[in-house]
PDB file of C-alpha atoms in Angstrom:
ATOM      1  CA  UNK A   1     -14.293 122.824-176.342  1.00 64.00           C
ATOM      2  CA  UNK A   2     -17.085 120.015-176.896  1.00 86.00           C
ATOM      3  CA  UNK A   3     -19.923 122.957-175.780  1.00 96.00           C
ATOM      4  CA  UNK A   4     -20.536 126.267-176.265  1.00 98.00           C
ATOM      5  CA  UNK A   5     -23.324 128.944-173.810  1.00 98.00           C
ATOM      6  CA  UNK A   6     -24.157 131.729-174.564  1.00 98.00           C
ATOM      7  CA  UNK A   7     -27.388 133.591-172.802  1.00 98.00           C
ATOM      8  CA  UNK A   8     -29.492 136.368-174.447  1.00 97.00           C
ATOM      9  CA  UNK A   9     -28.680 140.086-173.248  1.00 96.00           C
ATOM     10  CA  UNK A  10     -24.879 138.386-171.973  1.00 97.00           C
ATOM     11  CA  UNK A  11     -23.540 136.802-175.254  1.00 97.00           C
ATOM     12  CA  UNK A  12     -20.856 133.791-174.560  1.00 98.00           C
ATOM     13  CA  UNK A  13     -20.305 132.697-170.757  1.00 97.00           C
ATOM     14  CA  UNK A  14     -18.393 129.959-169.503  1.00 96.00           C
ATOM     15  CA  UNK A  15     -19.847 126.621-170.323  1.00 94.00           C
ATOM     16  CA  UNK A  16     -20.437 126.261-166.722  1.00 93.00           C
ATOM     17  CA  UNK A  17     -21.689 129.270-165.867  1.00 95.00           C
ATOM     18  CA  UNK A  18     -24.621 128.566-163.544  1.00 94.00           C
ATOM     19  CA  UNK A  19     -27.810 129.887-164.950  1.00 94.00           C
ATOM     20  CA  UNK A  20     -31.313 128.843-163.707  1.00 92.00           C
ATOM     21  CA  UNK A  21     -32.589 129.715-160.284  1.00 91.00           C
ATOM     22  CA  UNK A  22     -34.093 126.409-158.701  1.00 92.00           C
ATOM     23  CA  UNK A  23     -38.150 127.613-159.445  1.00 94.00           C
ATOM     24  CA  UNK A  24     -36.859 128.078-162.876  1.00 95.00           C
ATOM     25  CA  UNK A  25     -40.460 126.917-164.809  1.00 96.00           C
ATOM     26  CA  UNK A  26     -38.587 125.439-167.464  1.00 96.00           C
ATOM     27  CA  UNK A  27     -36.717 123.379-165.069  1.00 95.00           C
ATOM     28  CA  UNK A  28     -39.871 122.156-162.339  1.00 95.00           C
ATOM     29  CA  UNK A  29     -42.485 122.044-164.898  1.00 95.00           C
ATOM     30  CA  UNK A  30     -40.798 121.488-168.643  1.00 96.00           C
ATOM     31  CA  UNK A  31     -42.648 125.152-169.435  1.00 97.00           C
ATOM     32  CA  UNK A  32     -40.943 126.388-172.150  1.00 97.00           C
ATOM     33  CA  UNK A  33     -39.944 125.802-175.844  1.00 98.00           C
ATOM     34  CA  UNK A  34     -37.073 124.931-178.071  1.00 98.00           C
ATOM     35  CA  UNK A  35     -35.653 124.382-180.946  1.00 98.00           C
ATOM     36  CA  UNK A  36     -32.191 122.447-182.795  1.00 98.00           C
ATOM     37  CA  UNK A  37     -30.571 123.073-186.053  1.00 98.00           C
ATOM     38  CA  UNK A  38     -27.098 121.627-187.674  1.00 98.00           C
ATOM     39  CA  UNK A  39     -23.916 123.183-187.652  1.00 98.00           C
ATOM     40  CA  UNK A  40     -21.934 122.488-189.861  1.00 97.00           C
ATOM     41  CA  UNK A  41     -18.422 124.173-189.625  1.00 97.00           C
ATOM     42  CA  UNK A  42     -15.549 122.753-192.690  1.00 94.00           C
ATOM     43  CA  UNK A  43     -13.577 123.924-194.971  1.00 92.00           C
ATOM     44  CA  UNK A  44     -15.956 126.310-197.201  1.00 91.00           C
ATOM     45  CA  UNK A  45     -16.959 127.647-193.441  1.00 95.00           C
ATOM     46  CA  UNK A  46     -19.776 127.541-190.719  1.00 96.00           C
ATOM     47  CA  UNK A  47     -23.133 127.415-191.571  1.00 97.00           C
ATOM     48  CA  UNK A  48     -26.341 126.627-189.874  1.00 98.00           C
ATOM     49  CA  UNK A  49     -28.543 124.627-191.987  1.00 97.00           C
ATOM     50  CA  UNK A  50     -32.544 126.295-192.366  1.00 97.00           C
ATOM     51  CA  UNK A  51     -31.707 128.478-189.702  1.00 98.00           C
ATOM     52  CA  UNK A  52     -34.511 131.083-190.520  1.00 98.00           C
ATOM     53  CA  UNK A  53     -36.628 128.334-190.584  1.00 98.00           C
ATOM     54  CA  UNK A  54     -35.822 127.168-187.350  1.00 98.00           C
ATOM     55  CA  UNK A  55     -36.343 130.692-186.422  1.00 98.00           C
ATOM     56  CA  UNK A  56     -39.531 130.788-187.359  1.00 98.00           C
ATOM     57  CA  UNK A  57     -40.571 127.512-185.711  1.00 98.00           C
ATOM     58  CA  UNK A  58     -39.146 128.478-182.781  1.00 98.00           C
ATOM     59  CA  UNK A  59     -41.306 132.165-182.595  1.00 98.00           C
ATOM     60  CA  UNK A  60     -44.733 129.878-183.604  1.00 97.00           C
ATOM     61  CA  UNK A  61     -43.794 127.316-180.428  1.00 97.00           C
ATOM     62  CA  UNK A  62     -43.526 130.388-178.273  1.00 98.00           C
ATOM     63  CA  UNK A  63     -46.688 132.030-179.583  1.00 97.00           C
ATOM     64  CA  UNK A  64     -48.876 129.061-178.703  1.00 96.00           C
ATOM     65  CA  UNK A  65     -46.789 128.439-175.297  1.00 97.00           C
ATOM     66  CA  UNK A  66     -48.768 132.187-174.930  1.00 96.00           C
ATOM     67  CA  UNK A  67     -44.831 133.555-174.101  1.00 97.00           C
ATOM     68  CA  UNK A  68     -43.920 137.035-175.422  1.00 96.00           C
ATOM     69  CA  UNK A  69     -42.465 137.073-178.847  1.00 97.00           C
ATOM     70  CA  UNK A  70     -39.152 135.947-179.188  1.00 98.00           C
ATOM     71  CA  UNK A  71     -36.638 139.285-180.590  1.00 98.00           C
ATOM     72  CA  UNK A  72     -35.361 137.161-183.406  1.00 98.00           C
ATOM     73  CA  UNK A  73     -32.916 140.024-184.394  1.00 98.00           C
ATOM     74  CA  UNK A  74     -31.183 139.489-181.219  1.00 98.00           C
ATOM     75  CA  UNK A  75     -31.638 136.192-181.260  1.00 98.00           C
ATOM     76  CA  UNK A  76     -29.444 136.018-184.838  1.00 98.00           C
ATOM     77  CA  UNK A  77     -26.957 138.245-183.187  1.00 98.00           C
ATOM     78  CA  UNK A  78     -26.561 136.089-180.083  1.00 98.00           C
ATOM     79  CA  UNK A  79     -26.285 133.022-182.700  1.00 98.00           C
ATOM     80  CA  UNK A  80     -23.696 135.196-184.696  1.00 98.00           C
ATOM     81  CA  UNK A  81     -21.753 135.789-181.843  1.00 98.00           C
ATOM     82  CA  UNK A  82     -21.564 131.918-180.846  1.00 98.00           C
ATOM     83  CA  UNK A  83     -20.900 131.003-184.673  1.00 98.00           C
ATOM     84  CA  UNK A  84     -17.766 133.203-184.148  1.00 97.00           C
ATOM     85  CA  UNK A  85     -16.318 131.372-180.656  1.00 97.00           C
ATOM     86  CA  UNK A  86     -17.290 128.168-182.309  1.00 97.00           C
ATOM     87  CA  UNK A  87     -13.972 126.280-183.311  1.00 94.00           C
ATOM     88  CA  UNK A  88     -14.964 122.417-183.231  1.00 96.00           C
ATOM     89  CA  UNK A  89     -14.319 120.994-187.234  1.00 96.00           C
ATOM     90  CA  UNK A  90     -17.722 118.606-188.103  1.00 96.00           C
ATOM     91  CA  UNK A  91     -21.396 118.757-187.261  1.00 97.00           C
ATOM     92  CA  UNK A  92     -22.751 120.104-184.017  1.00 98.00           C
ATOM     93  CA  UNK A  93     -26.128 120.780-182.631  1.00 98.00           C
ATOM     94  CA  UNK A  94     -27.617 124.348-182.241  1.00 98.00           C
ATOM     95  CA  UNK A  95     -30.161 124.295-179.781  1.00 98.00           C
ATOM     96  CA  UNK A  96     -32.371 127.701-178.693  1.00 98.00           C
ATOM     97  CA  UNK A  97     -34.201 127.522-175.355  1.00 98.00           C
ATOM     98  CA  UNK A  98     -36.965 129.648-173.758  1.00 98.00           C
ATOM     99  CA  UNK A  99     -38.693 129.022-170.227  1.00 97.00           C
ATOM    100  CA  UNK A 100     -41.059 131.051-168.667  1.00 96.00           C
ATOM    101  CA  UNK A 101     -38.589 131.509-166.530  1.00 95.00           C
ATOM    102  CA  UNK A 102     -38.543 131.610-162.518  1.00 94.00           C
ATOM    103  CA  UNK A 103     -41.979 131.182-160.491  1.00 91.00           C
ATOM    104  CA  UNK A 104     -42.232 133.718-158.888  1.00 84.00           C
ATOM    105  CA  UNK A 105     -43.917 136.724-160.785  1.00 70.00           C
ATOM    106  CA  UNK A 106     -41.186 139.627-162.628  1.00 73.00           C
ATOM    107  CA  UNK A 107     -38.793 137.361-162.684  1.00 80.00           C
ATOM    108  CA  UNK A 108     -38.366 137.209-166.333  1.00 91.00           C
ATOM    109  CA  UNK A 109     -37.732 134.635-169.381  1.00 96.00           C
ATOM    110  CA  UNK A 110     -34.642 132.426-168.950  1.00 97.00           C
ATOM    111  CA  UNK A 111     -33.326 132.613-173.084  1.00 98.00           C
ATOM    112  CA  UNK A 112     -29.964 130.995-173.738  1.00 98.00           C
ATOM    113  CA  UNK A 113     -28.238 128.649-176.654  1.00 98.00           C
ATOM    114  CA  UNK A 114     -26.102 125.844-176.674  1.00 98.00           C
ATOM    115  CA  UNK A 115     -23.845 124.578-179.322  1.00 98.00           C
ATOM    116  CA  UNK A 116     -22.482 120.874-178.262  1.00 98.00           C
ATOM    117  CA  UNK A 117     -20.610 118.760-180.697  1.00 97.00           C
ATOM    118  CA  UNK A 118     -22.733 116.166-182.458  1.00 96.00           C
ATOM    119  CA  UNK A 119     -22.582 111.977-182.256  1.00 95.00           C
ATOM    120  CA  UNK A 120     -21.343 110.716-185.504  1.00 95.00           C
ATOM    121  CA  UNK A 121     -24.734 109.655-187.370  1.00 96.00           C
ATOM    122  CA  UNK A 122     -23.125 108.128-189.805  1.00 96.00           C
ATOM    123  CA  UNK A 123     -24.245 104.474-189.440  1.00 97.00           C
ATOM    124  CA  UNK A 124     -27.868 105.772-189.030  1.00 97.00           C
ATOM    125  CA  UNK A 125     -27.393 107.489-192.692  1.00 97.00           C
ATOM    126  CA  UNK A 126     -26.901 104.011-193.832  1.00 97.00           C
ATOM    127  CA  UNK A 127     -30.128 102.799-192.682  1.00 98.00           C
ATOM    128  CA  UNK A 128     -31.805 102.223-188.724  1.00 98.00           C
ATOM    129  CA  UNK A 129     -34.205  99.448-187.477  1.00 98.00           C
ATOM    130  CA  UNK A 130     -37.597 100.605-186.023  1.00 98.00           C
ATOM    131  CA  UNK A 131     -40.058  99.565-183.657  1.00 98.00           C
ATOM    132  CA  UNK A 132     -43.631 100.777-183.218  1.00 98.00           C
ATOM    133  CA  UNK A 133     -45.179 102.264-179.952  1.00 98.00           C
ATOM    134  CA  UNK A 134     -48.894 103.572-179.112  1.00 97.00           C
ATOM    135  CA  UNK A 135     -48.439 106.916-178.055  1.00 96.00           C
ATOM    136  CA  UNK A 136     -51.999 107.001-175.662  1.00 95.00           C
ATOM    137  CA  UNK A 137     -54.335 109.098-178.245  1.00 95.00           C
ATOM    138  CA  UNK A 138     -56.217 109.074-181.515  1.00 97.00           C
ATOM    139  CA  UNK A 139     -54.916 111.117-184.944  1.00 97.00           C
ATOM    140  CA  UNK A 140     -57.233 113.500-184.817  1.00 96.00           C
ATOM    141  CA  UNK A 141     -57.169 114.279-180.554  1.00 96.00           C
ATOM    142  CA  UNK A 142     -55.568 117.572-181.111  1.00 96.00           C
ATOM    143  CA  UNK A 143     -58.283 118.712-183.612  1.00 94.00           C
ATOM    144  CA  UNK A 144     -60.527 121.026-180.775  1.00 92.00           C
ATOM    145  CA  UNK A 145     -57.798 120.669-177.875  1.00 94.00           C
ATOM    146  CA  UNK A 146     -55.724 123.251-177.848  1.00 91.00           C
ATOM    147  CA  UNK A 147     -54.426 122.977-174.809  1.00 92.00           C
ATOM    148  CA  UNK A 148     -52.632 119.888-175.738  1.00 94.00           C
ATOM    149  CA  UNK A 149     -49.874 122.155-177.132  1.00 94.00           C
ATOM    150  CA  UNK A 150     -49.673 120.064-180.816  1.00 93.00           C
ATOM    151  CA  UNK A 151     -46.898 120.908-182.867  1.00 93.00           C
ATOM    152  CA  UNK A 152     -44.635 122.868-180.102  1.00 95.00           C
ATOM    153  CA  UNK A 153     -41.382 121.411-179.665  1.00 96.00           C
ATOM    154  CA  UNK A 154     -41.788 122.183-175.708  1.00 96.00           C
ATOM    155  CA  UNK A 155     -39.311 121.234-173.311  1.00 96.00           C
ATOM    156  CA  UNK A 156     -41.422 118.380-171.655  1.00 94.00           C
ATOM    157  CA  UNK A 157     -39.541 115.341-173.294  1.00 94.00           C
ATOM    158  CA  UNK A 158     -39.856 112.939-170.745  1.00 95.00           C
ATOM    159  CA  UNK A 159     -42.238 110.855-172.654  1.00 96.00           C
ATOM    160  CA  UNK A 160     -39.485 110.915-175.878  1.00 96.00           C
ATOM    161  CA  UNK A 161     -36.976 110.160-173.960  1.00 97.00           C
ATOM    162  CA  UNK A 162     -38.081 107.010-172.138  1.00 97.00           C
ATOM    163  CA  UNK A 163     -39.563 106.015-175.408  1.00 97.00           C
ATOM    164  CA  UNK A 164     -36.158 105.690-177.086  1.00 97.00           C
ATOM    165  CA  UNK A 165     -34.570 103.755-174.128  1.00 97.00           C
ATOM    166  CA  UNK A 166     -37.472 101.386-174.936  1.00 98.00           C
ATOM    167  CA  UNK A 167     -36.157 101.424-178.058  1.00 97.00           C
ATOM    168  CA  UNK A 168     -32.398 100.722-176.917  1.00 97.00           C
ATOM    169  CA  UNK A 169     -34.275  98.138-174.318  1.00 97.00           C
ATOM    170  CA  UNK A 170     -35.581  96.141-177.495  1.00 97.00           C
ATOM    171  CA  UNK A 171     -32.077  96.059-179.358  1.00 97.00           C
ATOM    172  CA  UNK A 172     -33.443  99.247-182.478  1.00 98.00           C
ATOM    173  CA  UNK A 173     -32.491 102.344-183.031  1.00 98.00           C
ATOM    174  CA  UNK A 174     -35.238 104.257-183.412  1.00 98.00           C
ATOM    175  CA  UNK A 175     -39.165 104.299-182.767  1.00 98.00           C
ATOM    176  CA  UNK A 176     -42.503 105.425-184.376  1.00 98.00           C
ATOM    177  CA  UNK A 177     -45.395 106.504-182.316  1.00 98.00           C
ATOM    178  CA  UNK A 178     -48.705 105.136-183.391  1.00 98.00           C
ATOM    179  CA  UNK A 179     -51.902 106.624-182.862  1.00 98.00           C
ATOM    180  CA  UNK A 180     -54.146 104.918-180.614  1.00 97.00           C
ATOM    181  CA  UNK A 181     -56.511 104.348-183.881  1.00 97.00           C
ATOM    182  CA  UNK A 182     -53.333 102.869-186.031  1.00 97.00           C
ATOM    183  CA  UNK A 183     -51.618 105.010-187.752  1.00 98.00           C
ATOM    184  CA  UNK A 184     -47.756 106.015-187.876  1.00 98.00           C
ATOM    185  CA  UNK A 185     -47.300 109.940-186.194  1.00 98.00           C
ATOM    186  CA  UNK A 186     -43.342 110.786-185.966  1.00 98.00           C
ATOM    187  CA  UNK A 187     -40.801 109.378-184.005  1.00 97.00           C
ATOM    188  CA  UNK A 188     -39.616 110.856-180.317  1.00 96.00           C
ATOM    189  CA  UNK A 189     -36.828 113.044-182.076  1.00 96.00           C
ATOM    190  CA  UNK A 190     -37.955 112.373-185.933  1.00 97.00           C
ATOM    191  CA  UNK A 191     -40.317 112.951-188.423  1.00 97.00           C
ATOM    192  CA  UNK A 192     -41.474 110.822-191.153  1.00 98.00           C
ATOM    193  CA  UNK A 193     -41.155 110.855-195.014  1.00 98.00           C
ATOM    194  CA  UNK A 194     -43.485 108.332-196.948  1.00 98.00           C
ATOM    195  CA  UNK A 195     -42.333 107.109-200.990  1.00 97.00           C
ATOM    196  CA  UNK A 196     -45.390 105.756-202.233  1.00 96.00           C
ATOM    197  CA  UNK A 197     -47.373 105.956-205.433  1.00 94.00           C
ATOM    198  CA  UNK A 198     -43.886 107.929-206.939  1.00 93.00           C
ATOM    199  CA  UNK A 199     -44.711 110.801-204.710  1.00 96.00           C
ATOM    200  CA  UNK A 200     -43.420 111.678-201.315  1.00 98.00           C
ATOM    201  CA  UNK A 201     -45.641 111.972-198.472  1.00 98.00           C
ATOM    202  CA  UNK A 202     -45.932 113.717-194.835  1.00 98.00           C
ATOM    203  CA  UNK A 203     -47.735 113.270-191.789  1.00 97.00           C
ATOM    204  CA  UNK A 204     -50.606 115.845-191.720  1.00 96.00           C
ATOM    205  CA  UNK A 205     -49.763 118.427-188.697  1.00 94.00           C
ATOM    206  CA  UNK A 206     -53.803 119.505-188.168  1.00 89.00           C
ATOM    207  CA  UNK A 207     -55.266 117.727-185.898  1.00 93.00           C
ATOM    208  CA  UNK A 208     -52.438 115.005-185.132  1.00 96.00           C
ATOM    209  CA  UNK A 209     -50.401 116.804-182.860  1.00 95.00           C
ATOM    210  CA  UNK A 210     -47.202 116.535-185.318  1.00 95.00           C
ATOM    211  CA  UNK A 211     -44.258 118.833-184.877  1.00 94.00           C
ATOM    212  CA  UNK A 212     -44.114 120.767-188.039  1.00 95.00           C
ATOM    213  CA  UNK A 213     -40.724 119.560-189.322  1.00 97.00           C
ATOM    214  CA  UNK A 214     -38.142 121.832-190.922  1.00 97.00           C
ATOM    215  CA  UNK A 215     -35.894 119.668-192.296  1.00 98.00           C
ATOM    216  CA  UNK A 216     -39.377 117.093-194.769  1.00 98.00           C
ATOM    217  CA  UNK A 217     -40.744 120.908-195.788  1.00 97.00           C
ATOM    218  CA  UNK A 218     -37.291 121.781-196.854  1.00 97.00           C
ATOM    219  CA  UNK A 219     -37.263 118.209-198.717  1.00 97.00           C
ATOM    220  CA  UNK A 220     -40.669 118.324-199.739  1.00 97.00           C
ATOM    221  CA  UNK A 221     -39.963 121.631-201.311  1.00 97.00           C
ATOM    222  CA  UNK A 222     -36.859 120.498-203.342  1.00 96.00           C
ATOM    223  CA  UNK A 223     -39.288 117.643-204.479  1.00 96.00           C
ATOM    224  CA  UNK A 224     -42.132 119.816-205.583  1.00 97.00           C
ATOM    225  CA  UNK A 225     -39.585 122.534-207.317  1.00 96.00           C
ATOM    226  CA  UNK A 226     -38.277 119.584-209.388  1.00 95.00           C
ATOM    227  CA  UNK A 227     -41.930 118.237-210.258  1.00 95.00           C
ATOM    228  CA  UNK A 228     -42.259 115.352-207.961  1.00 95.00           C
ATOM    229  CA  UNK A 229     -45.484 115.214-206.061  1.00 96.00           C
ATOM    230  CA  UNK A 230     -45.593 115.851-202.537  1.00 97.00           C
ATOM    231  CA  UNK A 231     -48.624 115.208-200.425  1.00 97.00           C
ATOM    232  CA  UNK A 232     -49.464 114.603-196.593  1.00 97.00           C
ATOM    233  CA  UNK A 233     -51.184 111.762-195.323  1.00 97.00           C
ATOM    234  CA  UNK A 234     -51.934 108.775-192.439  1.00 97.00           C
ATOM    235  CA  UNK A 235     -50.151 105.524-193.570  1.00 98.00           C
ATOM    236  CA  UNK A 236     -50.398 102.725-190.819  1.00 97.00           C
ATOM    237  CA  UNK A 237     -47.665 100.114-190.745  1.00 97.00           C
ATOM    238  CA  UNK A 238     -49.244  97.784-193.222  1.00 97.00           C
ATOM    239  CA  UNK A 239     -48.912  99.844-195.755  1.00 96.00           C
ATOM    240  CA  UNK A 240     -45.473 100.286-195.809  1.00 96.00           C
ATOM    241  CA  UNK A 241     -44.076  96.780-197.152  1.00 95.00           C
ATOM    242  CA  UNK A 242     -45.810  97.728-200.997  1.00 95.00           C
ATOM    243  CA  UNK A 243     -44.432 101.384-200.663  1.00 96.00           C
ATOM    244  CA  UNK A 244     -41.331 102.473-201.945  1.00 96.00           C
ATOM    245  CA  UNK A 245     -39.620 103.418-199.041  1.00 97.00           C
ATOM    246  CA  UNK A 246     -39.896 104.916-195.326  1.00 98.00           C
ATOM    247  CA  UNK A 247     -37.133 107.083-193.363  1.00 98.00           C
ATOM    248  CA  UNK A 248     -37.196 109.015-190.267  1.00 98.00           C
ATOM    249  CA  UNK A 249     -36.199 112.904-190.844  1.00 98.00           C
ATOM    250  CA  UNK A 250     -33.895 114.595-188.133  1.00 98.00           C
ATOM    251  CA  UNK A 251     -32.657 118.519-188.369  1.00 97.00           C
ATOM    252  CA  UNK A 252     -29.309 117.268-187.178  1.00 97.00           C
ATOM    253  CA  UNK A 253     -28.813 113.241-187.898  1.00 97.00           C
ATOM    254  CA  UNK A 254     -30.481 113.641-191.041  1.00 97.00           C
ATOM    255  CA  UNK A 255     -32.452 111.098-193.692  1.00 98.00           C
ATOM    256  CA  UNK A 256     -32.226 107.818-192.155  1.00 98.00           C
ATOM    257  CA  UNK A 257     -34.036 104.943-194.316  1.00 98.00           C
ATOM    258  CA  UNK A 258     -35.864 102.868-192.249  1.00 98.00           C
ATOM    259  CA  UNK A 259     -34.319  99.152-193.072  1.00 98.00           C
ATOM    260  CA  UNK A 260     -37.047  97.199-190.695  1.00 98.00           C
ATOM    261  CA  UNK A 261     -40.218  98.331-188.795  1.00 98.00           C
ATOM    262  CA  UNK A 262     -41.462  96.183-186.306  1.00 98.00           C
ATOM    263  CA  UNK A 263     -39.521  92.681-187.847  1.00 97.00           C
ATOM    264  CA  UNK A 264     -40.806  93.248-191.296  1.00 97.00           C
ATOM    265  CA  UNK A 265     -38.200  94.273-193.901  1.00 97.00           C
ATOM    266  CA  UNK A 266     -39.110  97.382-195.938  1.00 98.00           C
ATOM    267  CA  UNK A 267     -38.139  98.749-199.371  1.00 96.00           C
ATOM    268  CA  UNK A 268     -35.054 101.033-199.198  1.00 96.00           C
ATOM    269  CA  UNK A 269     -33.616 101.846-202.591  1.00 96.00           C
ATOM    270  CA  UNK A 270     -30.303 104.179-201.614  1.00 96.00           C
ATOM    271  CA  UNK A 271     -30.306 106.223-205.051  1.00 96.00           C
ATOM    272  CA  UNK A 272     -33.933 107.977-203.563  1.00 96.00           C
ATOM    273  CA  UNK A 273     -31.704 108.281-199.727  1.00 97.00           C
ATOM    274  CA  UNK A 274     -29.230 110.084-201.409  1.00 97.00           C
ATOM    275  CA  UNK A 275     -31.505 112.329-203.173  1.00 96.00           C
ATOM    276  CA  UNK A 276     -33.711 113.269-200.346  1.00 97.00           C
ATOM    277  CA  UNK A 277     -30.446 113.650-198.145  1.00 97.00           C
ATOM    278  CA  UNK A 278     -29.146 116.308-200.788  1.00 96.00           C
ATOM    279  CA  UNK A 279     -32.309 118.029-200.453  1.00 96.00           C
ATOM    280  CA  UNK A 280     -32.167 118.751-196.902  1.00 96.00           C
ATOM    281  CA  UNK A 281     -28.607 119.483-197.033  1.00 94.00           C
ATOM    282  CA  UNK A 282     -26.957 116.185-196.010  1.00 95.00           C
TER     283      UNK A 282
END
């Protein structure tokens, strides 16, 4: 089995159990929300890493898509439920998914999970090589706009997408959107984690359009609980050669240290990696 369905109010169906009707929203418009954790499944067990978090981010992305709140109860129940048919030894990705569901009016939500075996991200624990690219507005556009939908993890990824086969066009792994005024915002599936001035530091979320990211506050929390300081602000890629280190944060690849951003060679010490790694749960 390399991928598990199972739809809310139906539990585990085939994996290709047809699902959508054609004016599905979600699928004509990208109007809808989601959200991915890690699963983990080993010897000690199966266990989904910040799962409540996820949870959590995953009711707030609904709330400002104005859909009606998720029932997280049956949501953990449907997760339970795939957990349990859920065989596959290594990491796999969780994923949640809401549309408004079909055009046409009483139709209802379309709410379903996937769990699909994950590519080894191994290699990309050891360190990636980054580009830059402008991603069309200023740090603070989302600051009286609303409608913009900052910081929902919505299922309109086109723009991600064709941003990381620019990436794979330029011969990196990975990219970091820049503000149209110069300074670093996440990456298409990432978000970034600063070392500078022996604290850590996140992008700000108000008014920059950031996805809030589960897996830095988890990290950023481990940091503060064992009294290093934690802090969020801008950085712009000139600042990075004199920091002490830069790495894009995924909830399922993990803490990748970012080796190179744009040609120029950055600070990567992997003691601090392995730390920050442990403190997400890597």
């Amino acid at each position: 089995m390399e991928q598990l369905v199972a739809v809310l109010g139906r539990g585990v169906v085939a994996a290709d159990t047809p699902l959508l009707i054609a004016d599905d929203l979600g699928f004509t418009r990208g109007d809808g929300c989601f959200d991915a954790a890690r699963l983990v499944v080993g010897a000690e067990g199966k266990r989904v890493d910040h799962l409540e978090r996820h949870l959590a981010r995953f009711a707030r992305s609904s709330a400002l898509l104005e859909l009606p709140a998720p029932d997280l109860d049956a949501w953990r129940a449907l997760i339970a439920e795939a957990l349990a048919a859920w065989e596959v030894p290594g990491e796999a990705v969780l994923k949640l998914l809401r549309t408004r569901g079909p055009e046409r009016s009483g139709a209802g939500l379309t709410e379903l999970l996937t769990i699909t075996a994950a590519s080894d991200a191994s290699a990309a624990r050891r360190g990636v090589r980054a580009i830059t690219l402008n991603r069309g507005y200023a740090s603070d556009a989302f600051v009286d706009a609303p409608w913009l939908l900052g910081g929902v993890k919505t299922l309109s990824y086109a723009v991600n997408v064709a941003a990381k086969r620019e990436a794979s066009r330029r011969g990196v792994d990975e990219v970091i959107f820049v503000s149209s005024d110069g300074f670093l915002l996440e990456g298409p599936t990432t978000g970034l984690l600063v070392a500078a001035d022996d604290q850590l530091w996140a992008t700000p979320t108000e008014g920059t359009g950031i996805l809030p990211s589960v897996t830095i506050d988890a990290i950023l929390d481990e940091a503060a609980a064992g009294g290093v300081g934690v802090s969020r602000a801008l950085f712009r890629a000139e600042d990075l050669p004199t920091s002490q280190g830069l790495w894009v944060v995924s909830a399922v690849r993990g803490v990748l240290p970012v080796l190179e951003l744009d040609g120029v060679a950055l600070p990567h010490d992997p003691a601090v990696t392995a730390r920050l790694a442990a403190a997400a749960g890597f």
